[in-house]
Coordinates of C-alpha atoms in Angstrom, one line a residue:
M1 CA -41.5 31.4 -165.1
L2 CA -43.3 32.2 -168.4
L3 CA -40.5 34.6 -169.4
A4 CA -38.0 31.9 -168.8
I5 CA -40.0 29.4 -170.9
S6 CA -40.3 32.0 -173.7
Q7 CA -36.6 32.6 -173.7
W8 CA -35.9 28.9 -173.6
F9 CA -38.2 28.3 -176.6
V10 CA -37.1 31.0 -178.9
T11 CA -33.3 30.4 -178.4
A12 CA -31.7 30.9 -181.8
A13 CA -28.1 30.2 -181.1
P14 CA -27.6 26.6 -179.9
T15 CA -24.4 25.6 -178.1
S16 CA -22.0 23.1 -179.5
Q17 CA -23.9 20.2 -177.9
E18 CA -27.2 21.5 -179.1
A19 CA -25.6 21.9 -182.6
A20 CA -24.6 18.3 -182.5
N21 CA -28.2 17.3 -181.7
V22 CA -29.5 19.6 -184.4
T23 CA -27.1 17.9 -186.8
L24 CA -28.2 14.5 -185.7
F25 CA -31.8 15.4 -186.1
S26 CA -31.2 17.0 -189.5
R27 CA -29.6 13.8 -190.7
L28 CA -32.5 11.8 -189.4
L29 CA -34.9 14.1 -191.3
A30 CA -32.9 13.8 -194.4
S31 CA -32.7 10.1 -194.1
E32 CA -36.5 9.9 -193.7
R33 CA -37.1 12.1 -196.7
H34 CA -34.8 10.0 -198.9
G35 CA -35.8 6.6 -197.4
N36 CA -32.3 5.8 -196.2
Y37 CA -31.8 5.7 -192.5
G38 CA -28.3 4.4 -192.4
N39 CA -27.0 4.0 -188.9
Y40 CA -29.5 6.5 -187.5
T41 CA -33.1 6.0 -186.4
T42 CA -35.6 8.2 -184.6
E43 CA -36.1 5.3 -182.2
D44 CA -32.8 6.3 -180.6
V45 CA -33.9 9.9 -179.9
E46 CA -35.7 10.8 -176.7
C47 CA -38.5 13.4 -176.8
Q48 CA -36.7 15.5 -174.2
E49 CA -34.1 16.4 -176.8
V50 CA -36.6 18.8 -178.4
G51 CA -35.2 21.6 -176.3
K52 CA -31.8 21.2 -177.9
V53 CA -33.2 21.5 -181.5
N54 CA -33.5 24.7 -183.4
V55 CA -36.9 26.5 -183.1
S56 CA -37.7 25.9 -186.8
L57 CA -37.3 22.1 -186.5
R58 CA -39.1 21.5 -183.2
C59 CA -42.5 20.8 -184.6
E60 CA -41.2 18.4 -187.1
F61 CA -39.1 16.8 -184.4
I62 CA -42.2 16.2 -182.3
R63 CA -44.1 14.7 -185.2
S64 CA -41.2 12.5 -186.4
T65 CA -40.0 11.1 -183.1
P66 CA -41.8 8.0 -181.8
D67 CA -40.9 8.8 -178.2
C68 CA -43.0 12.0 -178.5
S69 CA -46.2 10.1 -179.5
D70 CA -49.0 10.2 -177.0
S71 CA -51.7 8.3 -178.8
D72 CA -53.3 6.9 -175.6
G73 CA -55.0 10.3 -174.9
Y74 CA -57.7 12.4 -176.5
I75 CA -55.4 15.4 -177.1
G76 CA -52.0 15.6 -178.6
Y77 CA -50.5 17.9 -176.0
L78 CA -46.9 17.9 -177.4
D79 CA -48.1 18.5 -181.0
G80 CA -50.4 21.3 -179.7
A81 CA -47.7 23.1 -177.7
F82 CA -44.9 22.9 -180.4
C83 CA -46.9 23.0 -183.6
S84 CA -50.3 24.8 -183.0
F85 CA -48.8 27.7 -181.1
P86 CA -46.2 30.0 -182.7
P87 CA -43.0 30.4 -180.7
P88 CA -43.9 33.8 -179.0
L89 CA -47.2 32.3 -177.7
F90 CA -45.5 29.1 -176.3
P91 CA -45.8 30.4 -172.7
L92 CA -49.6 30.9 -173.3
A93 CA -49.8 27.2 -174.3
I94 CA -48.1 26.1 -171.1
F95 CA -50.5 28.4 -169.1
L96 CA -53.6 27.0 -170.8
Y97 CA -52.2 23.4 -170.1
A98 CA -51.8 24.3 -166.5
L99 CA -55.5 25.5 -166.3
W100 CA -56.6 22.3 -168.1
L101 CA -54.6 20.2 -165.6
L102 CA -56.4 22.0 -162.8
Y103 CA -59.8 21.3 -164.3
L104 CA -58.9 17.6 -164.8
F105 CA -58.2 17.5 -161.1
I106 CA -61.7 19.0 -160.6
I107 CA -63.2 16.3 -162.8
L108 CA -61.6 13.6 -160.8
A109 CA -62.7 15.1 -157.5
V110 CA -66.4 15.5 -158.6
T111 CA -66.5 12.0 -160.2
A112 CA -65.1 10.3 -157.1
E113 CA -67.0 12.3 -154.5
K114 CA -70.5 12.4 -156.0
F115 CA -70.6 9.3 -158.3
F116 CA -67.9 6.7 -157.6
C117 CA -68.0 6.6 -153.8
P118 CA -71.8 6.7 -153.4
N119 CA -72.3 3.8 -155.9
L120 CA -69.5 1.9 -154.1
S121 CA -71.3 2.3 -150.8
A122 CA -74.6 1.1 -152.4
I123 CA -72.9 -2.0 -153.9
S124 CA -71.3 -2.8 -150.5
R125 CA -74.8 -2.6 -148.8
T126 CA -76.4 -4.6 -151.6
L127 CA -73.8 -7.4 -151.4
R128 CA -73.5 -7.0 -147.6
L129 CA -69.8 -6.6 -148.0
S130 CA -67.7 -5.3 -145.1
H131 CA -65.7 -2.1 -145.7
N132 CA -62.4 -4.2 -146.0
V133 CA -63.8 -6.5 -148.7
A134 CA -65.2 -3.6 -150.7
G135 CA -61.8 -1.8 -150.3
V136 CA -59.7 -4.6 -151.7
T137 CA -62.1 -5.5 -154.6
F138 CA -64.3 -2.8 -156.1
L139 CA -62.4 0.2 -154.8
A140 CA -59.0 -1.4 -155.7
F141 CA -60.3 -2.0 -159.2
G142 CA -61.4 1.6 -159.6
N143 CA -58.3 3.1 -158.2
G144 CA -55.9 0.7 -159.9
A145 CA -57.2 1.0 -163.4
P146 CA -54.7 3.8 -164.5
D147 CA -51.8 2.1 -162.9
V148 CA -52.5 -1.3 -164.4
F149 CA -53.2 0.1 -167.9
S150 CA -50.0 2.1 -167.7
A151 CA -48.0 -1.0 -166.6
V152 CA -49.5 -3.1 -169.4
A153 CA -48.6 -0.4 -172.0
A154 CA -45.0 -0.1 -170.6
F155 CA -44.5 -3.9 -170.5
S156 CA -45.4 -4.0 -174.2
D157 CA -41.9 -2.8 -174.9
S158 CA -39.0 -4.5 -173.2
R159 CA -37.0 -1.3 -173.0
T160 CA -39.6 0.3 -170.8
A161 CA -40.4 -2.7 -168.6
G162 CA -38.1 -1.5 -165.9
L163 CA -39.8 1.9 -166.0
A164 CA -43.1 0.2 -165.4
I165 CA -41.8 -1.4 -162.3
G166 CA -40.3 1.9 -161.2
A167 CA -43.6 3.7 -161.7
L168 CA -45.5 1.1 -159.8
F169 CA -43.1 1.3 -156.9
G170 CA -43.2 5.1 -157.0
A171 CA -47.0 5.1 -156.9
G172 CA -46.9 2.5 -154.1
V173 CA -44.7 4.7 -152.0
F174 CA -47.0 7.6 -152.6
V175 CA -50.2 5.8 -151.7
T176 CA -48.8 4.0 -148.6
T177 CA -47.3 7.3 -147.2
V178 CA -49.1 10.4 -148.6
V179 CA -52.6 8.9 -149.1
A180 CA -52.5 6.7 -146.0
G181 CA -51.1 9.6 -144.0
G182 CA -53.8 11.9 -145.4
I183 CA -56.5 9.6 -144.2
A184 CA -55.1 9.6 -140.7
L185 CA -55.0 13.4 -140.8
V186 CA -58.5 13.8 -142.2
K187 CA -60.2 11.2 -140.0
P188 CA -58.2 9.6 -137.1
F189 CA -59.7 6.2 -136.4
T190 CA -58.9 2.7 -135.1
A191 CA -57.9 0.3 -137.8
A192 CA -59.1 -3.3 -137.9
S193 CA -56.1 -5.2 -136.6
R194 CA -56.4 -8.5 -138.5
P195 CA -57.2 -7.0 -141.9
F196 CA -54.4 -4.5 -141.5
L197 CA -51.9 -7.3 -140.6
R198 CA -53.2 -9.4 -143.5
D199 CA -52.8 -6.7 -146.0
I200 CA -49.3 -5.8 -144.8
V201 CA -48.1 -9.4 -145.0
F202 CA -49.4 -9.9 -148.5
Y203 CA -48.0 -6.6 -149.7
I204 CA -44.5 -7.4 -148.2
A205 CA -44.7 -10.8 -149.9
A206 CA -45.4 -9.1 -153.3
I207 CA -42.5 -6.7 -152.8
F208 CA -40.1 -9.5 -151.9
L209 CA -41.2 -11.4 -155.0
T210 CA -40.5 -8.3 -157.1
F211 CA -37.1 -7.9 -155.4
Y212 CA -36.3 -11.5 -156.6
V213 CA -37.4 -10.6 -160.1
L214 CA -35.3 -7.5 -160.2
Y215 CA -32.3 -9.4 -158.9
Q216 CA -32.7 -12.1 -161.5
G217 CA -33.0 -9.5 -164.3
Y218 CA -35.8 -11.5 -166.0
I219 CA -39.2 -13.0 -165.2
T220 CA -40.4 -16.4 -166.3
L221 CA -44.0 -17.6 -167.0
P222 CA -44.3 -19.6 -163.7
V223 CA -43.4 -16.4 -161.7
V224 CA -45.9 -14.4 -163.7
L225 CA -48.6 -17.0 -162.7
V226 CA -47.4 -16.7 -159.1
Y227 CA -48.2 -12.9 -159.3
L228 CA -51.7 -13.5 -160.6
L229 CA -52.5 -16.5 -158.2
M230 CA -51.2 -14.5 -155.3
Y231 CA -53.8 -11.8 -155.8
V232 CA -56.5 -14.4 -156.2
A233 CA -55.4 -16.0 -152.9
Y234 CA -55.4 -12.5 -151.3
V235 CA -59.0 -11.9 -152.3
L236 CA -60.1 -15.3 -151.2
V237 CA -58.4 -14.8 -147.8
V238 CA -60.2 -11.4 -147.4
V239 CA -63.6 -12.9 -148.3
L240 CA -63.1 -16.0 -146.1
S241 CA -61.8 -14.1 -143.1
T242 CA -64.7 -11.6 -143.3
W243 CA -67.2 -14.5 -143.6
I244 CA -65.8 -16.2 -140.5
Y245 CA -65.7 -13.0 -138.5
Q246 CA -69.3 -12.2 -139.3
R247 CA -70.5 -15.7 -138.6
M248 CA -68.7 -15.6 -135.1
R249 CA -70.2 -12.2 -134.4
H250 CA -73.8 -13.3 -135.3
Q251 CA -73.4 -16.3 -133.0
S252 CA -72.3 -14.2 -130.0
L253 CA -74.4 -11.1 -130.6
A254 CA -77.9 -10.3 -131.6
A255 CA -78.2 -9.0 -135.1
P256 CA -78.4 -5.2 -135.0
I257 CA -81.4 -3.5 -136.3
L258 CA -80.5 -1.3 -139.3
S259 CA -82.5 1.9 -139.7
Q260 CA -82.3 4.0 -142.6
P261 CA -82.8 7.8 -142.3
G262 CA -85.5 7.8 -144.9
D263 CA -87.7 10.3 -143.0
E264 CA -85.0 12.9 -143.4
Y265 CA -85.7 13.0 -147.2
R266 CA -89.5 12.6 -146.9
P267 CA -91.3 15.9 -147.6
L268 CA -93.8 17.2 -145.1
I269 CA -96.4 17.8 -147.9
P270 CA -96.2 15.3 -150.7
V271 CA -95.6 17.1 -154.0
Q272 CA -96.5 15.4 -157.3
L273 CA -94.0 16.5 -160.0
G274 CA -94.4 15.8 -163.7
T275 CA -92.0 13.7 -165.7
W276 CA -90.4 16.8 -167.3
Q277 CA -90.1 18.6 -164.0
I278 CA -88.4 15.5 -162.4
F279 CA -85.9 15.4 -165.3
L280 CA -85.0 19.1 -165.0
Q281 CA -84.7 18.9 -161.3
S282 CA -82.5 15.8 -161.3
L283 CA -80.3 17.3 -164.0
N284 CA -79.6 20.6 -162.1
P285 CA -76.6 20.3 -159.7
V286 CA -77.3 23.7 -158.1
D287 CA -79.3 24.0 -155.0
A288 CA -80.9 27.5 -155.0
R289 CA -81.1 27.7 -151.2
K290 CA -77.5 26.6 -150.7
W291 CA -76.4 29.0 -153.5
R292 CA -77.6 32.0 -151.6
Q293 CA -75.8 31.0 -148.4
K294 CA -72.4 30.1 -149.8
P295 CA -69.5 32.6 -150.2
W296 CA -68.3 33.9 -153.6
H297 CA -65.3 31.6 -154.0
W298 CA -67.6 28.6 -153.5
K299 CA -69.9 30.0 -156.3
I300 CA -67.0 30.4 -158.6
L301 CA -65.9 26.8 -158.1
K302 CA -69.5 25.6 -158.5
V303 CA -69.8 27.5 -161.8
A304 CA -66.5 25.8 -163.0
K305 CA -67.9 22.4 -162.0
F306 CA -71.3 22.9 -163.5
P307 CA -70.6 21.5 -167.0
I308 CA -68.9 18.4 -165.8
E309 CA -71.6 17.7 -163.1
V310 CA -74.3 18.0 -165.7
L311 CA -72.5 15.7 -168.1
L312 CA -71.9 13.2 -165.3
R313 CA -75.5 13.3 -164.1
I314 CA -76.8 12.6 -167.6
S315 CA -74.5 9.6 -168.0
V316 CA -73.8 8.1 -164.5
P317 CA -76.6 6.9 -162.3
V318 CA -76.3 7.2 -158.5
V319 CA -78.1 4.8 -156.1
D320 CA -78.5 6.2 -152.6
P321 CA -79.7 3.5 -150.0
D322 CA -80.2 6.2 -147.4
K323 CA -83.1 7.7 -149.4
E324 CA -86.5 6.2 -149.3
D325 CA -86.8 6.2 -153.1
L326 CA -83.1 5.2 -153.4
N327 CA -82.6 8.3 -155.6
W328 CA -84.8 6.9 -158.3
Q329 CA -85.3 9.5 -161.0
R330 CA -87.3 7.8 -163.7
P331 CA -86.8 10.0 -166.8
L332 CA -83.1 10.6 -166.1
N333 CA -82.3 7.0 -165.3
C334 CA -83.9 5.9 -168.5
I335 CA -81.9 8.4 -170.5
Q336 CA -78.7 7.2 -168.7
L337 CA -79.3 3.7 -170.2
I338 CA -78.6 5.4 -173.6
T339 CA -76.0 8.0 -172.8
G340 CA -74.1 5.9 -170.2
P341 CA -72.9 3.1 -172.4
L342 CA -72.0 5.5 -175.2
L343 CA -69.8 7.7 -172.9
C344 CA -68.3 4.5 -171.3
V345 CA -67.2 3.1 -174.7
F346 CA -65.8 6.5 -175.6
C347 CA -63.8 6.5 -172.4
L348 CA -62.0 3.2 -173.4
N349 CA -58.7 3.7 -175.3
S350 CA -59.5 7.3 -176.1
G351 CA -62.7 6.5 -178.0
T352 CA -60.9 4.1 -180.4
Y353 CA -63.1 1.2 -179.5
A354 CA -66.3 3.2 -180.0
L355 CA -65.3 3.9 -183.6
Y356 CA -64.4 0.3 -184.4
L357 CA -66.5 -1.0 -187.2
I358 CA -68.2 -4.4 -186.7
Q359 CA -67.6 -6.4 -189.9
G360 CA -66.6 -3.1 -191.5
T361 CA -70.1 -1.7 -191.5
M362 CA -71.5 -0.7 -188.1
P363 CA -69.5 1.2 -185.4
I364 CA -69.8 -0.1 -181.8
W365 CA -71.4 3.2 -180.6
A366 CA -74.2 2.7 -183.1
L367 CA -74.8 -0.9 -181.8
L368 CA -75.0 0.4 -178.2
L369 CA -77.4 3.1 -179.3
I370 CA -79.6 0.5 -181.0
I371 CA -79.6 -1.7 -177.9
G372 CA -79.9 1.0 -175.3
T373 CA -82.8 3.0 -176.8
P374 CA -85.5 0.2 -176.8
L375 CA -84.3 -0.9 -173.3
A376 CA -84.8 2.7 -172.0
V377 CA -88.3 2.9 -173.6
V378 CA -89.4 -0.4 -172.1
I379 CA -88.2 0.6 -168.6
F380 CA -89.8 4.0 -168.9
F381 CA -93.3 2.6 -169.7
T382 CA -93.1 -0.2 -167.2
T383 CA -92.1 1.9 -164.2
K384 CA -93.6 4.8 -162.1
N385 CA -92.0 8.1 -161.1
D386 CA -92.6 7.6 -157.4
Q387 CA -91.6 3.9 -157.0
P388 CA -88.2 2.5 -158.0
P389 CA -88.3 -1.0 -159.7
K390 CA -87.0 -4.0 -157.8
Y391 CA -84.0 -4.3 -160.1
Y392 CA -82.9 -0.7 -159.5
F393 CA -79.9 -1.9 -157.4
L394 CA -78.3 -3.0 -160.7
F395 CA -78.0 0.7 -161.6
S396 CA -75.4 1.0 -158.8
F397 CA -73.1 -1.4 -160.6
F398 CA -73.7 0.4 -163.8
G399 CA -72.8 3.7 -162.1
F400 CA -69.7 2.2 -160.5
I401 CA -68.3 1.0 -163.8
A402 CA -69.2 4.3 -165.6
S403 CA -67.6 6.5 -162.9
A404 CA -64.5 4.2 -162.8
L405 CA -64.1 4.7 -166.5
W406 CA -64.5 8.4 -166.2
I407 CA -61.7 8.4 -163.5
S408 CA -59.5 6.2 -165.7
A409 CA -60.0 8.5 -168.7
A410 CA -59.3 11.7 -166.7
A411 CA -56.3 10.1 -165.1
T412 CA -54.9 9.1 -168.5
E413 CA -55.2 12.7 -169.7
I414 CA -53.4 13.9 -166.6
V415 CA -50.6 11.4 -167.1
N416 CA -50.2 12.6 -170.7
L417 CA -50.3 16.3 -169.7
L418 CA -47.7 15.7 -166.9
R419 CA -45.5 14.0 -169.4
T420 CA -45.7 17.0 -171.6
F421 CA -44.5 19.2 -168.7
G422 CA -41.7 16.7 -168.2
V423 CA -40.6 17.2 -171.9
V424 CA -40.9 21.0 -171.7
F425 CA -38.8 21.2 -168.5
R426 CA -36.4 18.4 -169.7
L427 CA -37.0 15.8 -167.0
S428 CA -35.7 12.3 -167.7
N429 CA -37.9 9.3 -168.1
T430 CA -36.8 8.0 -164.7
V431 CA -37.7 11.2 -162.9
L432 CA -40.9 11.4 -164.8
G433 CA -41.9 7.9 -163.7
L434 CA -40.8 8.6 -160.1
T435 CA -42.6 11.9 -159.7
L436 CA -45.1 13.1 -162.3
L437 CA -46.2 9.6 -163.6
A438 CA -46.5 8.1 -160.1
W439 CA -48.4 11.2 -158.9
G440 CA -50.6 11.1 -162.0
N441 CA -51.4 7.4 -161.6
S442 CA -52.2 7.9 -157.9
I443 CA -54.6 10.8 -158.3
G444 CA -57.6 8.5 -158.4
D445 CA -56.4 6.8 -155.1
F446 CA -55.8 10.1 -153.4
V447 CA -59.1 11.7 -154.3
S448 CA -61.4 8.7 -153.8
D449 CA -59.7 7.5 -150.6
L450 CA -59.7 10.9 -148.9
T451 CA -63.3 11.4 -150.0
L452 CA -64.3 8.2 -148.4
A453 CA -62.5 9.1 -145.2
R454 CA -64.3 12.5 -145.1
Q455 CA -67.6 10.8 -145.6
G456 CA -67.1 8.5 -142.6
Y457 CA -65.5 5.4 -144.2
P458 CA -61.8 5.6 -143.1
R459 CA -61.5 1.9 -142.7
M460 CA -62.6 1.2 -146.3
A461 CA -60.2 4.0 -147.6
F462 CA -57.3 2.7 -145.5
S463 CA -57.9 -0.9 -146.7
A464 CA -57.9 0.4 -150.3
C465 CA -54.5 2.0 -149.8
F466 CA -52.9 -1.4 -149.3
G467 CA -55.4 -3.6 -151.2
G468 CA -55.3 -1.3 -154.2
I469 CA -51.6 -1.2 -154.4
I470 CA -51.4 -5.0 -154.0
F471 CA -53.8 -5.1 -157.0
N472 CA -51.5 -2.7 -158.9
V473 CA -48.3 -4.7 -158.3
L474 CA -49.6 -8.2 -158.7
I475 CA -52.0 -7.6 -161.5
G476 CA -50.0 -4.8 -163.2
V477 CA -46.7 -6.8 -163.3
G478 CA -48.4 -10.2 -163.8
L479 CA -50.9 -9.2 -166.5
G480 CA -48.4 -6.9 -168.2
C481 CA -45.7 -9.5 -168.5
L482 CA -48.2 -12.2 -169.4
L483 CA -49.5 -10.2 -172.4
Q484 CA -45.9 -9.4 -173.4
M485 CA -44.8 -13.0 -173.4
G486 CA -47.6 -14.3 -175.6
P487 CA -48.2 -17.9 -176.4
S488 CA -44.7 -18.9 -177.3
K489 CA -42.4 -16.7 -175.2
T490 CA -41.8 -17.9 -171.6
V491 CA -39.0 -15.5 -170.4
L492 CA -39.0 -11.7 -170.4
Q493 CA -35.9 -9.7 -169.8
L494 CA -36.2 -6.7 -167.5
D495 CA -34.0 -3.6 -167.2
A496 CA -33.6 -2.6 -163.6
H497 CA -32.4 1.0 -164.4
G498 CA -29.7 0.8 -161.8
L499 CA -29.6 2.2 -158.3
L500 CA -32.8 4.3 -158.5
V501 CA -35.2 1.3 -158.9
W502 CA -33.6 -0.3 -155.8
I503 CA -34.2 2.9 -153.9
L504 CA -37.8 2.8 -155.1
A505 CA -38.2 -0.8 -153.9
G506 CA -36.4 -0.1 -150.7
G507 CA -38.5 3.0 -150.0
L508 CA -41.7 1.0 -150.4
G509 CA -40.4 -1.7 -148.2
I510 CA -39.4 0.8 -145.5
S511 CA -42.8 2.5 -145.6
L512 CA -44.5 -0.9 -145.1
V513 CA -42.3 -2.0 -142.3
F514 CA -42.7 1.5 -140.6
S515 CA -46.6 1.2 -140.8
L516 CA -46.4 -2.4 -139.5
V517 CA -44.3 -1.4 -136.5
F518 CA -45.8 2.0 -135.7
V519 CA -49.5 1.0 -136.0
T520 CA -48.9 -2.1 -134.0
L521 CA -47.2 -0.2 -131.2
Q522 CA -50.1 2.3 -131.2
C523 CA -52.6 -0.5 -130.7
F524 CA -54.0 0.2 -134.2
H525 CA -55.1 3.7 -133.3
L526 CA -54.3 5.8 -136.3
R527 CA -53.8 9.4 -135.1
R528 CA -52.5 12.5 -136.8
A529 CA -49.0 11.9 -135.6
Y530 CA -48.9 8.7 -137.8
G531 CA -50.1 10.8 -140.8
I532 CA -47.4 13.4 -140.2
A533 CA -44.7 10.7 -139.9
L534 CA -45.7 9.2 -143.2
L535 CA -45.6 12.5 -145.0
V536 CA -42.1 13.2 -143.6
L537 CA -41.1 9.7 -144.7
Y538 CA -42.2 10.4 -148.2
V539 CA -40.4 13.7 -148.4
V540 CA -37.1 12.0 -147.3
F541 CA -37.6 9.2 -149.8
L542 CA -38.3 11.8 -152.6
I543 CA -35.1 13.8 -151.7
V544 CA -32.9 10.6 -151.7
A545 CA -34.4 9.4 -155.0
L546 CA -33.9 12.8 -156.7
L547 CA -30.3 13.1 -155.4
T548 CA -29.7 9.6 -156.7
E549 CA -31.1 10.5 -160.1
F550 CA -29.0 13.6 -160.5
G551 CA -25.8 11.7 -159.5
I552 CA -25.2 13.3 -156.1
I553 CA -25.8 9.9 -154.4
K554 CA -24.2 7.0 -156.3
L555 CA -22.5 3.7 -155.8
E556 CA -18.7 3.8 -155.6
T557 CA -17.3 1.4 -158.2

C-alpha cells in the first residue's frame, strides 16, 4: 500500500484530465497573484483534486484551496502531509498518521472507561437518576457533542447543509446497528419495555420530520422550533415516566437497603500517608502487583497509555461512590481545580477560546488560573487527607464535563484525520460523510456505550444508543439551522444530495423498525442473535449506499 501511495504521489506525467486540472489550478494561482480571479475561484475546487495536480503544485494547492482548510483541529494534517514531508517520504507521513489515529482511539477508550463513565455513574447516584434518565441526558450530551458540533459547522454553509443531514443519518444507522448490536453481543440483557418503546417512537417521529424537511427541500423557523421542542418534550417524558414508575414501586414494595462495598477498599492495617505520598500514589496509573502478573502485550499497551493516563489524572477528578472515601485524594483534587479548567478551555475550539483576550489585555486561560489557584489553596487548607468534604460530589460534575470535552477534542482530531485519508485516497464528500465522518463522530458513542455495558450497565448504554441519536438529530438539525437563520432569516434551503440521502434516511428507518419488531417479538430479551442481525443489517446498508454512490445503483430517468 505504501508503495502505491508513493507512486501515486510522485507521478510526474499527468493524463489529459489531470493536465486540465493542472491548467485550471495554474490559472487560479495566477489570478490570485495578480488579484484578478475572472471567472475562476478556488471556492469551486474540491480538495480531492490535489491528486490530479502536479507534485510541485500540491503544497500550494492545499494552502490556497478553502476546501482543504481544517482549522477546527489542533494539527493541520493536510498541510503536514503535502508540505512538511518531501514527496519520497509521503508514505511515511501516512504511516505516522495511521499510528496517531490509533493513539487517538486509545485516548478515547481511556477517557471513557476510567473517567467519563465512573463520573456518570456517580452523578446518577447523586441525583438518584435511573439508568434510562442518565442515558438520555448526561450520556447523550457527552456522546453527541462531536455530532452536534459537526452539524452546526456544516449548517453554517448552505452548500453543506445536506451533507450535515447525511452525516447525522450515517451516524444514526451506525449507532442503532453496530453500537446497539455490540451491546447485545458484549452483555445480553433484558431491556426495559416502556423506555425502549418510548425511545423508538420519538426517534421514528424525528426521522419522519426529517423526511418531510428533505421532501420540501427547505426548513422554516417553526419547523426548527419543533425540532428543539420535541427534544425538550422527550426529556420531560423520560423524567416524568421514571418518577411515576419509582413512585408506584415505592408504594408497592419496601425500599431496598443499599449497601456499598466500602469494606473491600478498607485496609486491614490503617496506614497514614503523607500529602506528598498521596499525591504521587494517586498520580501513578501503574499497579506494581498487577504489572508483574500481566502478559507482555498488556505491558506494552500500558506503557503507551501511561502519558495520557497521567495527563487525565492530573486534570480530571473521578468520584467513586463504591469507595468509603469516595476516591478523595486531597492534594491531587486541589491541583485539578487549577489544571482542569485550563485543559477544558484549551479543548474548546482547538484552544482558540483559551487565547482570547478579555478587553484586549488578559487571556481567558490567565483569568482561570487567577480564579483556580486561590480556590485550590482554600480547599487544601480547609480539608483533611482522610476525610472528603461534604461538597465533594460536585467534583463528579466537574470530572464529567472535563472528560466529555476530552472526548470531544479527541473525536474532532479523529474526524480531521479521517478526512485527510479521504483526500489522500480520493473519496468524495458524500462517501466521506457516510463512512469516515459518520464513524469518526460515532467513536465516542461506540467506546463509552460498550464500556458501560462491560461494566454492568447495559440498560444505560442501550438507552444512550437511541436517546443520544435523538439528541443528535433534534438538537443537531434544530440548533444548526437556527444559528444559520439568524434574527432576520426564516427559511433555509437544503440540498438533499439525491438518492444517497434517501437511502441513508431509509436505512435508519429500517433499522428502527427492525429493532421495534424484533425486540418486541423476543419479549425485550436482547440476545446475541439480535446483535448479529444488526451487524448484518449495517453491512447490507453500507454495501447498498456505496453501490449507489459509485453509480451502480441509480434511479432510471
